[in-house]
Coordinates of C-alpha atoms and ligand atoms in Angstrom, one line a residue:
X19 CA 26.3 11.8 -1.7
X20 CA 22.8 10.8 -0.7
X21 CA 22.2 14.1 1.0
X22 CA 23.5 16.1 -2.1
X23 CA 21.3 14.0 -4.2
X24 CA 18.3 14.9 -2.2
X25 CA 19.0 18.5 -2.5
X26 CA 19.7 18.7 -6.2
X27 CA 18.4 15.8 -8.1
X28 CA 16.3 13.6 -5.8
X29 CA 16.6 10.0 -6.3
X30 CA 13.7 8.4 -8.3
X31 CA 11.6 7.1 -5.4
X32 CA 11.6 10.7 -3.8
X33 CA 10.8 12.3 -7.1
X34 CA 8.5 9.8 -8.5
X35 CA 4.8 8.8 -8.1
X36 CA 4.0 5.1 -7.3
X37 CA 1.0 3.2 -8.6
X38 CA -0.2 -0.2 -7.1
X39 CA -1.5 -2.7 -9.5
X40 CA -3.5 -5.6 -8.2
X41 CA -2.5 -8.1 -11.0
X42 CA -5.6 -10.3 -10.8
X43 CA -7.7 -7.3 -11.6
X44 CA -5.7 -5.1 -14.0
X45 CA -6.0 -6.8 -17.4
X46 CA -6.6 -10.3 -18.5
X47 CA -4.9 -11.4 -21.7
X48 CA -5.8 -15.2 -21.7
X49 CA -9.5 -15.2 -21.2
X50 CA -9.6 -16.7 -17.8
X51 CA -11.2 -13.9 -16.1
X52 CA -8.0 -13.2 -14.0
X53 CA -5.5 -10.5 -14.8
X54 CA -2.0 -11.3 -15.7
X55 CA 1.5 -10.2 -16.7
X56 CA 1.0 -9.9 -20.5
X57 CA -2.0 -7.9 -19.6
X58 CA 0.0 -5.4 -17.6
X59 CA 2.5 -5.2 -20.5
X60 CA -0.2 -4.2 -22.8
X61 CA -1.2 -1.5 -20.5
X62 CA 2.2 0.1 -19.9
X63 CA 1.3 2.7 -22.5
X64 CA -1.6 3.8 -20.4
X65 CA 0.5 4.0 -17.1
X66 CA 3.2 6.0 -19.0
X67 CA 0.4 8.3 -20.3
X68 CA -0.9 8.7 -16.8
X69 CA 2.5 10.0 -15.7
X70 CA 3.4 7.7 -12.9
X71 CA 6.9 6.5 -12.4
X72 CA 6.9 3.2 -10.5
X73 CA 4.6 0.1 -10.5
X74 CA 4.2 -2.0 -7.4
X75 CA 2.6 -5.3 -8.1
X76 CA 0.8 -7.3 -5.4
X77 CA 2.1 -10.9 -5.2
X78 CA 2.5 -12.8 -8.5
X79 CA 4.3 -15.9 -7.2
X80 CA 3.0 -19.5 -7.2
X81 CA 0.3 -19.8 -4.5
X82 CA -2.7 -21.8 -3.6
X83 CA -4.4 -18.4 -3.5
X84 CA -6.0 -18.9 0.0
X85 CA -5.2 -15.2 0.5
X86 CA -4.9 -14.3 -3.3
X87 CA -1.2 -14.6 -3.5
X88 CA -0.2 -13.5 0.0
X89 CA 0.2 -17.2 0.8
X90 CA 3.4 -18.1 -1.3
X91 CA 4.4 -21.6 -2.2
X92 CA 7.5 -20.6 -4.2
X93 CA 9.2 -17.4 -3.8
X94 CA 11.3 -17.4 -7.0
X95 CA 8.7 -18.3 -9.7
X96 CA 5.7 -16.9 -11.4
X97 CA 2.1 -18.3 -10.7
X98 CA 0.9 -19.7 -14.1
X99 CA -2.3 -17.8 -13.6
X100 CA -0.1 -14.6 -14.1
X101 CA 2.2 -15.9 -16.8
X102 CA 5.7 -17.2 -17.0
X103 CA 9.1 -16.0 -15.9
X104 CA 9.6 -15.1 -19.6
X105 CA 6.7 -12.7 -19.3
X106 CA 8.1 -11.3 -16.1
X107 CA 11.3 -10.6 -17.8
X108 CA 9.6 -9.1 -20.6
X109 CA 7.6 -6.9 -18.2
X110 CA 10.8 -5.6 -16.5
X111 CA 12.5 -4.9 -19.8
X112 CA 9.5 -3.0 -21.2
X113 CA 8.7 -1.2 -18.1
X114 CA 12.3 0.0 -17.9
X115 CA 12.4 0.9 -21.6
X116 CA 9.5 3.1 -21.0
X117 CA 11.1 4.8 -17.9
X118 CA 9.0 2.9 -15.4
X119 CA 10.3 1.1 -12.2
X120 CA 8.9 -2.0 -11.0
X121 CA 8.5 -3.0 -7.5
X122 CA 7.6 -6.4 -6.2
X123 CA 5.6 -7.5 -3.2
X124 CA 7.9 -9.5 -0.7
X125 CA 5.9 -11.5 1.7
X126 CA 8.4 -12.6 4.3
X127 CA 6.3 -13.1 7.5
X128 CA 4.6 -16.2 6.4
X129 CA 4.6 -18.7 3.6
X130 CA 1.8 -20.9 2.3
X131 CA 1.2 -24.2 4.2
X132 CA 2.0 -25.7 0.8
X133 CA 5.5 -24.2 0.7
X134 CA 8.1 -27.0 0.7
X135 CA 9.7 -25.5 3.8
X136 CA 6.5 -25.8 5.8
X137 CA 5.7 -29.2 4.4
X138 CA 9.3 -30.3 5.5
X139 CA 8.8 -28.4 8.9
X140 CA 5.5 -30.1 9.6
X141 CA 6.9 -33.6 8.8
X142 CA 8.1 -34.2 12.4
X143 CA 9.5 -32.5 15.5
X144 CA 13.0 -33.6 14.3
X145 CA 12.7 -32.0 10.8
X146 CA 15.7 -29.9 10.0
X147 CA 13.2 -27.0 9.2
X148 CA 11.2 -27.4 12.3
X149 CA 12.5 -24.2 13.6
X150 CA 11.7 -22.4 10.4
X151 CA 8.3 -21.9 11.8
X152 CA 6.8 -21.2 15.1
X153 CA 5.9 -24.4 16.8
X154 CA 4.9 -24.6 20.5
X155 CA 3.6 -27.2 22.9
X156 CA -0.1 -27.0 24.0
X157 CA -0.8 -25.0 27.1
X158 CA -0.2 -27.0 30.4
X159 CA -3.8 -27.8 30.7
X160 CA -4.2 -28.4 26.9
X161 CA -5.4 -26.0 24.1
X162 CA -3.4 -23.2 22.3
X163 CA 0.0 -22.0 23.8
X164 CA -1.4 -18.6 24.5
X165 CA -4.2 -16.2 23.8
X166 CA -2.9 -14.7 20.5
X167 CA -5.5 -14.2 17.9
X168 CA -5.4 -14.4 14.1
X169 CA -6.1 -11.2 12.2
X170 CA -8.5 -13.4 10.1
X171 CA -10.6 -14.7 13.0
X172 CA -10.1 -17.3 15.8
X173 CA -6.9 -18.5 17.5
X174 CA -3.6 -17.8 15.8
X175 CA -2.5 -21.3 16.7
X176 CA -3.4 -24.3 14.7
X177 CA -3.1 -27.8 16.1
X178 CA -1.0 -30.4 14.2
X179 CA -2.2 -33.8 15.5
X180 CA 0.6 -35.7 14.0
X181 CA 3.3 -34.0 16.1
X182 CA 1.1 -32.8 18.9
X183 CA 2.2 -29.2 18.7
X184 CA 0.6 -25.9 17.5
X185 CA 1.9 -23.5 14.9
X186 CA 1.4 -19.9 14.8
X187 CA -0.3 -18.1 11.9
X188 CA -1.0 -14.4 12.3
X189 CA -3.4 -14.6 9.3
X190 CA -4.9 -17.8 7.9
X191 CA -4.0 -21.2 9.1
X192 CA -2.9 -21.7 5.4
X193 CA -0.2 -18.9 6.1
X194 CA 2.1 -20.2 8.8
X195 CA 4.4 -17.6 10.3
X196 CA 8.2 -18.0 9.5
X197 CA 10.5 -17.8 12.6
X198 CA 12.4 -14.7 11.9
X199 CA 14.5 -15.5 15.0
X200 CA 16.0 -18.2 13.0
X201 CA 19.1 -16.9 10.9
X202 CA 18.6 -19.6 8.4
X203 CA 15.1 -18.2 7.6
X204 CA 16.6 -14.7 7.2
X205 CA 19.2 -15.8 4.8
X206 CA 16.7 -17.7 2.7
X207 CA 14.5 -14.7 2.4
X208 CA 17.5 -12.4 1.7
X209 CA 18.4 -14.9 -1.1
X210 CA 14.9 -14.3 -2.5
X211 CA 15.5 -10.6 -2.4
X212 CA 18.8 -11.1 -4.3
X213 CA 17.2 -13.3 -6.9
X214 CA 14.7 -10.5 -7.9
X215 CA 17.0 -7.7 -7.5
X216 CA 19.4 -9.5 -9.8
X217 CA 16.6 -9.6 -12.3
X218 CA 16.4 -5.9 -12.2
X219 CA 13.4 -5.2 -10.0
X220 CA 13.7 -1.7 -8.3
X221 CA 12.7 -2.7 -4.9
X222 CA 10.2 -4.2 -2.6
X223 CA 7.0 -3.5 -0.7
X224 CA 7.4 -5.7 2.4
X225 CA 4.2 -7.2 3.6
X226 CA 3.3 -6.8 7.3
X227 CA 6.9 -5.9 8.1
X228 CA 6.0 -4.9 11.7
X229 CA 4.8 -8.4 12.3
X230 CA 8.2 -10.2 11.6
X231 CA 9.3 -10.8 15.1
X232 CA 7.1 -12.0 18.0
X233 CA 7.7 -11.9 21.7
X234 CA 10.5 -14.5 22.7
X235 CA 8.5 -15.3 26.0
X236 CA 5.1 -15.8 24.1
X237 CA 3.4 -13.7 26.6
X238 CA -0.4 -13.3 26.3
X239 CA -1.6 -10.2 24.7
X240 CA -3.5 -7.8 27.1
X241 CA -7.3 -7.0 26.5
X242 CA -8.0 -4.0 24.5
X243 CA -10.1 -1.7 26.9
X244 CA -11.6 0.2 23.8
X245 CA -12.7 -2.8 22.0
X246 CA -16.4 -2.4 20.8
X247 CA -18.7 -4.8 19.4
X248 CA -18.6 -4.6 15.6
X249 CA -14.7 -4.5 15.3
X250 CA -12.9 -7.4 13.9
X251 CA -12.6 -10.1 16.8
X252 CA -8.8 -10.1 16.8
X253 CA -9.0 -6.3 18.0
X254 CA -10.4 -7.6 21.4
X255 CA -6.5 -7.8 22.3
X256 CA -3.8 -5.3 22.0
X257 CA -0.9 -6.8 20.0
X258 CA 1.6 -5.9 22.5
X259 CA 3.6 -9.1 22.1
X260 CA 2.8 -10.1 18.4
X261 CA 3.8 -7.0 16.4
X262 CA 6.2 -4.1 16.6
X263 CA 8.8 -5.8 18.8
X264 CA 12.0 -3.9 19.4
X265 CA 14.1 -6.7 17.7
X266 CA 12.3 -6.2 14.3
X267 CA 14.3 -3.1 13.7
X268 CA 17.4 -5.2 13.4
X269 CA 15.8 -7.2 10.7
X270 CA 14.5 -4.2 8.8
X271 CA 18.2 -2.9 8.8
X272 CA 19.4 -6.4 7.5
X273 CA 17.0 -6.3 4.7
X274 CA 18.0 -2.8 3.9
X275 CA 21.6 -3.8 3.7
X276 CA 20.8 -6.7 1.3
X277 CA 19.0 -4.0 -0.9
X278 CA 21.8 -1.6 -0.6
X279 CA 24.1 -4.0 -2.3
X280 CA 22.3 -3.1 -5.4
X281 CA 22.0 0.5 -6.9
X282 CA 19.2 2.8 -6.0
X283 CA 16.5 0.2 -5.0
X284 CA 13.6 1.1 -2.7
X285 CA 12.4 -0.6 0.5
X286 CA 8.9 0.1 1.4
X287 CA 7.3 -1.2 4.6
X288 CA 3.6 -2.2 5.1
X289 CA 3.0 -0.8 8.5
X290 CA -0.2 -0.1 10.3
X291 CA 0.9 1.7 13.5
X292 CA 0.3 5.2 15.0
X293 CA 2.6 7.8 13.5
X294 CA 4.8 7.9 16.5
X295 CA 5.7 4.3 16.2
X296 CA 5.5 4.2 12.4
X297 CA 8.5 6.5 11.9
X298 CA 10.8 4.1 13.9
X299 CA 10.8 2.1 10.8
X300 CA 13.0 4.6 8.9
X301 CA 15.6 3.0 11.2
X302 CA 18.7 4.1 13.1
X303 CA 20.6 6.6 10.9
X304 CA 17.8 6.1 8.4
X305 CA 19.1 2.6 7.5
X306 CA 15.8 1.0 7.8
X307 CA 12.8 1.3 5.3
X308 CA 13.2 4.2 2.8
X309 CA 9.4 4.5 2.9
X310 CA 7.5 3.1 5.8
X311 CA 3.9 3.3 4.3
X312 CA 2.0 6.1 5.7
X313 CA -1.5 5.0 5.9
X314 CA -2.9 7.8 8.2
X315 CA -5.2 9.2 5.4
X316 CA -6.9 5.8 4.9
X317 CA -8.7 6.2 8.2
X318 CA -8.8 10.0 8.5
X319 CA -12.0 11.6 9.1
X320 CA -12.7 13.9 6.1
X321 CA -12.3 17.0 8.0
X322 CA -9.9 20.0 7.4
X323 CA -8.8 20.4 11.0
X324 CA -8.2 16.6 11.4
X325 CA -6.2 16.4 8.1
X326 CA -4.2 19.3 8.9
X327 CA -3.5 17.8 12.4
X328 CA -2.4 14.5 10.7
X329 CA -0.1 16.3 8.3
X330 CA 1.5 18.2 11.2
X331 CA 2.0 15.3 13.5
X332 CA 3.6 13.3 10.6
X333 CA 5.8 16.2 9.5
X334 CA 6.9 16.6 13.1
X335 CA 7.5 13.0 13.8
X336 CA 9.7 12.4 10.8
X337 CA 13.3 11.9 11.7
X338 CA 15.7 14.4 10.1
X339 CA 16.3 13.5 6.5
X340 CA 13.5 10.9 6.4
X341 CA 11.5 11.2 3.2
X342 CA 7.6 11.3 3.7
X343 CA 5.0 9.4 1.7
X344 CA 1.1 9.3 1.5
X345 CA -1.3 6.6 0.5
X346 CA -5.1 7.2 -0.2
X347 CA -6.0 3.6 -1.1
X348 CA -4.9 0.0 -1.3
X349 CA -6.2 -3.5 -1.8
X350 CA -7.0 -4.0 1.8
X351 CA -9.1 -0.7 2.4
X352 CA -12.3 0.6 1.1
X353 CA -11.9 2.8 -2.1
X354 CA -11.4 6.5 -1.5
X355 CA -14.3 7.4 -3.8
X356 CA -16.6 5.6 -1.5
X357 CA -15.0 6.8 1.8
X358 CA -15.2 10.5 0.9
X359 CA -17.7 10.5 -2.1
X360 CA -17.2 11.1 -5.8
X361 CA -17.0 14.9 -5.6
X362 CA -14.5 14.9 -2.8
X363 CA -12.5 12.2 -4.5
X364 CA -11.3 14.9 -6.8
X365 CA -10.1 17.0 -3.8
X366 CA -8.5 14.0 -2.3
X367 CA -6.5 13.5 -5.5
X368 CA -5.3 17.0 -5.3
X369 CA -4.3 16.5 -1.7
X370 CA -2.4 13.3 -2.3
X371 CA -0.6 14.8 -5.3
X372 CA 0.4 18.1 -3.5
X373 CA 1.4 16.9 0.0
X374 CA 5.2 16.6 0.6
X375 CA 6.5 13.1 -0.1
X376 CA 6.0 10.1 -2.5
X377 CA 2.3 9.5 -3.3
X378 CA 1.0 6.0 -4.0
X379 CA -1.9 5.7 -6.2
X380 CA -4.1 2.6 -6.2
X381 CA -5.3 1.3 -9.5
X382 CA -8.7 2.6 -10.6
X383 CA -8.7 5.5 -8.0
X384 CA -7.7 7.6 -11.0
X385 CA -11.1 6.9 -12.6
X386 CA -13.1 7.2 -9.4
X387 CA -13.7 3.5 -9.0
X388 CA -15.9 3.0 -5.9
X389 CA -16.3 0.0 -3.5
X390 CA -18.3 -2.5 -5.5
X391 CA -21.2 -4.3 -3.7
X392 CA -20.5 -8.0 -3.4
X393 CA -23.3 -10.4 -3.2
X394 CA -22.8 -13.2 -0.5
X395 CA -22.3 -15.8 -3.1
X396 CA -19.6 -13.7 -4.9
X397 CA -17.4 -13.3 -1.8
X398 CA -13.8 -14.4 -2.3
X399 CA -11.9 -12.8 0.3
X400 CA -11.1 -15.2 3.3
X401 CA -11.3 -12.3 5.7
X402 CA -14.9 -11.8 4.9
X403 CA -15.6 -15.5 4.7
X404 CA -14.1 -16.1 8.2
X405 CA -15.5 -12.9 9.8
X406 CA -18.8 -12.2 8.1
X407 CA -21.1 -9.4 8.6
X408 CA -18.6 -6.7 9.9
X409 CA -17.9 -5.2 6.6
X410 CA -14.3 -6.4 6.5
X411 CA -14.5 -7.7 3.1
X412 CA -11.9 -6.5 0.7
X413 CA -13.3 -7.9 -2.5
X414 CA -15.0 -4.6 -3.2
X415 CA -11.9 -2.6 -3.7
X416 CA -10.3 -5.4 -5.9
X417 CA -12.6 -5.5 -8.7
X418 CA -11.5 -5.5 -12.4
X419 CA -10.2 -2.2 -13.9
X420 CA -12.7 -0.6 -16.0
X421 CA -11.1 0.1 -19.3
X422 CA -14.1 0.6 -21.6
X423 CA -17.8 0.0 -22.0
X424 CA -17.1 -3.1 -23.9
X425 CA -18.1 -6.5 -22.4
X426 CA -16.6 -7.1 -19.0
X427 CA -15.2 -3.5 -19.1
X428 CA -12.5 -4.5 -21.5
X429 CA -10.8 -6.4 -18.6
X430 CA -11.4 -9.7 -20.1
X431 CA -13.3 -11.8 -22.7
X432 CA -14.2 -14.2 -20.0
X433 CA -16.3 -13.6 -16.8
X434 CA -14.0 -11.8 -14.4
X435 CA -13.2 -13.3 -11.0
X436 CA -15.0 -10.5 -9.2
X437 CA -18.0 -8.6 -10.4
X438 CA -18.0 -5.3 -12.2
X439 CA -20.4 -2.5 -11.1
X440 CA -23.2 -1.5 -13.5
X441 CA -21.7 2.0 -13.8
X442 CA -18.5 0.8 -15.6
X443 CA -20.3 1.6 -18.9
X444 CA -19.8 5.2 -18.0
X445 CA -17.0 5.2 -15.5
X446 CA -14.1 3.7 -17.6
X447 CA -10.8 4.8 -19.0
X448 CA -12.1 5.3 -22.6
X449 CA -14.9 7.5 -21.7
X450 CA -13.0 9.6 -19.1
X451 CA -10.0 10.1 -21.4
X452 CA -12.6 11.8 -23.7
X453 CA -14.0 14.0 -21.1
X454 CA -11.6 16.9 -20.4
X455 CA -12.9 17.6 -16.9
X456 CA -12.8 13.9 -15.8
X457 CA -11.1 12.7 -12.6
X458 CA -8.7 10.8 -15.0
X459 CA -7.7 14.0 -16.8
X460 CA -7.5 15.8 -13.5
X461 CA -5.1 13.2 -12.1
X462 CA -3.0 13.5 -15.3
X463 CA -3.0 17.2 -14.9
X464 CA -2.0 17.0 -11.2
X465 CA 0.8 14.6 -12.0
X466 CA 2.0 16.9 -14.9
X467 CA 1.9 20.0 -12.7
X468 CA 3.7 18.2 -9.8
X469 CA 6.5 17.2 -12.4
X470 CA 7.0 20.8 -13.6
X471 CA 6.8 22.4 -10.3
X472 CA 9.8 21.8 -8.0
X473 CA 8.0 23.2 -4.9
X474 CA 5.6 20.3 -5.2
X475 CA 8.4 17.7 -5.2
X476 CA 11.2 19.0 -3.1
X477 CA 9.5 22.0 -1.4
X478 CA 8.8 22.2 2.2
X479 CA 5.3 22.0 3.7
X480 CA 4.0 25.1 5.4
X481 CA 0.4 25.0 6.9
X482 CA -1.5 28.2 6.3
X483 CA -4.9 27.5 7.7
X484 CA -7.5 24.9 8.5
X485 CA -10.9 26.8 9.1
X486 CA -14.2 25.2 8.6
X487 CA -14.0 23.0 5.4
X488 CA -11.0 24.8 4.2
X489 CA -7.6 23.4 4.2
X490 CA -4.7 25.7 2.8
X491 CA -1.0 25.0 2.8
X492 CA 1.9 26.3 0.9
X493 CA 4.8 24.2 -0.8
X494 CA 7.9 26.3 -1.3
X495 CA 11.4 25.4 -2.7
X496 CA 13.7 28.4 -3.0
X497 CA 11.8 30.9 -5.2
X498 CA 9.2 28.4 -6.4
X499 CA 6.2 28.5 -4.3
X500 CA 2.5 27.3 -4.6
X501 CA -0.5 27.5 -2.3
X502 CA -3.0 24.8 -2.3
X503 CA -6.6 25.5 -1.1
X504 CA -9.0 22.7 -0.6
X505 CA -12.7 23.0 0.1
X506 CA -13.5 19.7 1.9
X507 CA -17.2 20.6 2.0
X508 CA -20.1 21.0 -0.4
X509 CA -20.7 24.7 0.2
X510 CA -18.8 27.5 -1.5
X511 CA -16.2 29.3 0.6
X512 CA -14.7 32.7 0.1
X513 CA -11.4 33.5 1.4
X514 CA -10.7 37.2 1.9
X515 CA -7.3 38.7 1.7
X516 CA -7.8 40.1 5.2
X517 CA -7.6 36.7 6.6
X518 CA -5.0 35.2 4.3
X519 CA -3.3 37.8 1.9
X520 CA -3.1 36.1 -1.5
X521 CA -2.2 37.1 -4.9
X522 CA -1.1 35.4 -8.1
X523 CA -3.2 33.0 -10.3
X524 CA -4.9 29.7 -10.4
X525 CA -2.7 27.0 -11.9
X526 CA -5.3 24.2 -11.7
X527 CA -8.7 23.7 -10.3
X528 CA -10.2 20.3 -9.6
X529 CA -13.0 21.3 -11.8
X530 CA -10.4 21.8 -14.7
X531 CA -11.5 25.4 -15.4
X532 CA -10.2 28.8 -14.1
X533 CA -6.7 28.2 -15.5
X534 CA -4.6 31.3 -15.2
X535 CA -7.4 33.2 -13.5
X536 CA -5.9 35.9 -11.5
X537 CA -6.5 36.2 -7.7
X538 CA -6.5 39.5 -6.1
X539 CA -8.0 40.1 -2.8
X540 CA -10.3 37.2 -2.5
X541 CA -10.3 33.6 -3.5
X542 CA -13.7 32.1 -4.1
X543 CA -14.0 28.2 -4.1
X544 CA -17.0 26.4 -5.1
X545 CA -18.3 23.4 -3.0
X546 CA -16.0 20.5 -3.4
X547 CA -13.3 22.5 -5.1
X548 CA -9.6 22.5 -4.7
X549 CA -7.2 24.8 -6.4
X550 CA -3.4 25.2 -6.7
X551 CA -2.3 28.7 -7.1
X552 CA 0.9 30.4 -7.8
X553 CA -0.2 32.8 -5.1
X554 CA 2.1 34.5 -2.8
X555 CA 0.4 34.0 0.6
X556 CA 2.0 36.2 3.2
X557 CA 2.2 34.8 6.7
Ligands
GLC614 C1 -1.1 -7.6 4.2 C2 -1.8 -7.7 2.8 C3 -3.0 -8.4 2.9 C4 -2.8 -9.8 3.3 C5 -2.1 -9.8 4.6 C6 -1.5 -11.1 4.9 O1 -1.7 -6.9 5.0 O2 -1.8 -6.4 2.3 O3 -3.7 -8.3 1.6 O4 -4.1 -10.4 3.4 O5 -0.9 -9.0 4.6 O6 -0.5 -11.5 4.0

């Protein structure tokens, strides 16, 4: 059944385009400078017009906000800053009514230190929930049990004077790791999943899923021989015993089976691993994550050969039947418009929306939002606070959505929790909607073209060339075929038919002109131009 569906009418998460919303920064409705659920409801129309199919919301659950919602103190409620459960139910109903799926962020690796489970666990060594977290005695000579480091700086072990033991936290000390070797913990989180699935959510993006299981013997992590000054300090060690442990696959399969008790839900895994390891998370017989997030483009050098090599490596590594996916930005990484520049951001959009597999857009990338400069006194991100000066801060990619040139960019009537850049008066949804050649209108055109062109959804990926700044590939499904030619450089390039025989016409240029221009013999690309053609490229 699943296979037939893949061939004929792909299931929604294969067919669709995902859009990540960072709720604090999307739309404020109650004038506190922080985005909320009613704000999102008010913007469903915009999302529908954009053409995306599924919304993933970063965490909206009660939280002390030490890590802005990734420290959860109640898994089955809504933080008042975002609204109420009634607002949430309304959001699900209205999203569904307009044909949008809704995906929640599941954060099972750790809770807040204010979660009742941890409060109970910390109460004493005899607590019934002691083993829900990872408690260890000090090392024989005193000090932390081993050398494991927190991703947010310092030791990953926090001493609890009352009980004389340490607890493990892969991130902040306010984010103690749950003990996923304990079946009671697993059941508790599976119940959380059932709670939200029962409310109609269409799936989960699972936070740091490759972290869930740690080495049973608590062995020291080995030093990283390639560590260089300027890297975040935790990278001084290789995470050999803290992440990607073999037993985690069993847990992912269990999560999947919880999900599979409901119809057509999606399991997405947040996984920062090399491609060869990443693909293991599709699971045995593809019964793991449907979409282990592919972050390869987030750190890719913007170079035709490198990108082609990444695509090739990924395509070859995918297990048979596994569905690919691509990501250009998220709430943890610098904005794509700043990584590749404003001109190339248009080419990047064409790349993302023409590759094989489910694309995930990050809010604001469709209007070219760039990394916003954050003054020292405006820093909110705990990562930057703990490890200052290395440029790890994530506030700059989490700034308010720029809706209009009104006060606070139409995001809020109050001062936003993070600053807006000066250029929001130009770079905003309202202005860009009115400009036919804007990145926003290009993104809409790319999405619309993807929807009416089966080759772009279900078609195979065939590399054609990666020469100089030029990246060319074909997507083909039966008789439907398109060629995508991207100029990743600022100089014009001319492609002669001797090198790559082409004929047909241009369907879309990143400059939004040249529609239906015939191609015969040569294809000329301006600097920073990408085109999708109906061309038949021999070869
Ligand atoms: C994930 C989230 C990130 C968070 C971390 C700890 O990587 O994407 O924002 O800080 O997990 O929960």
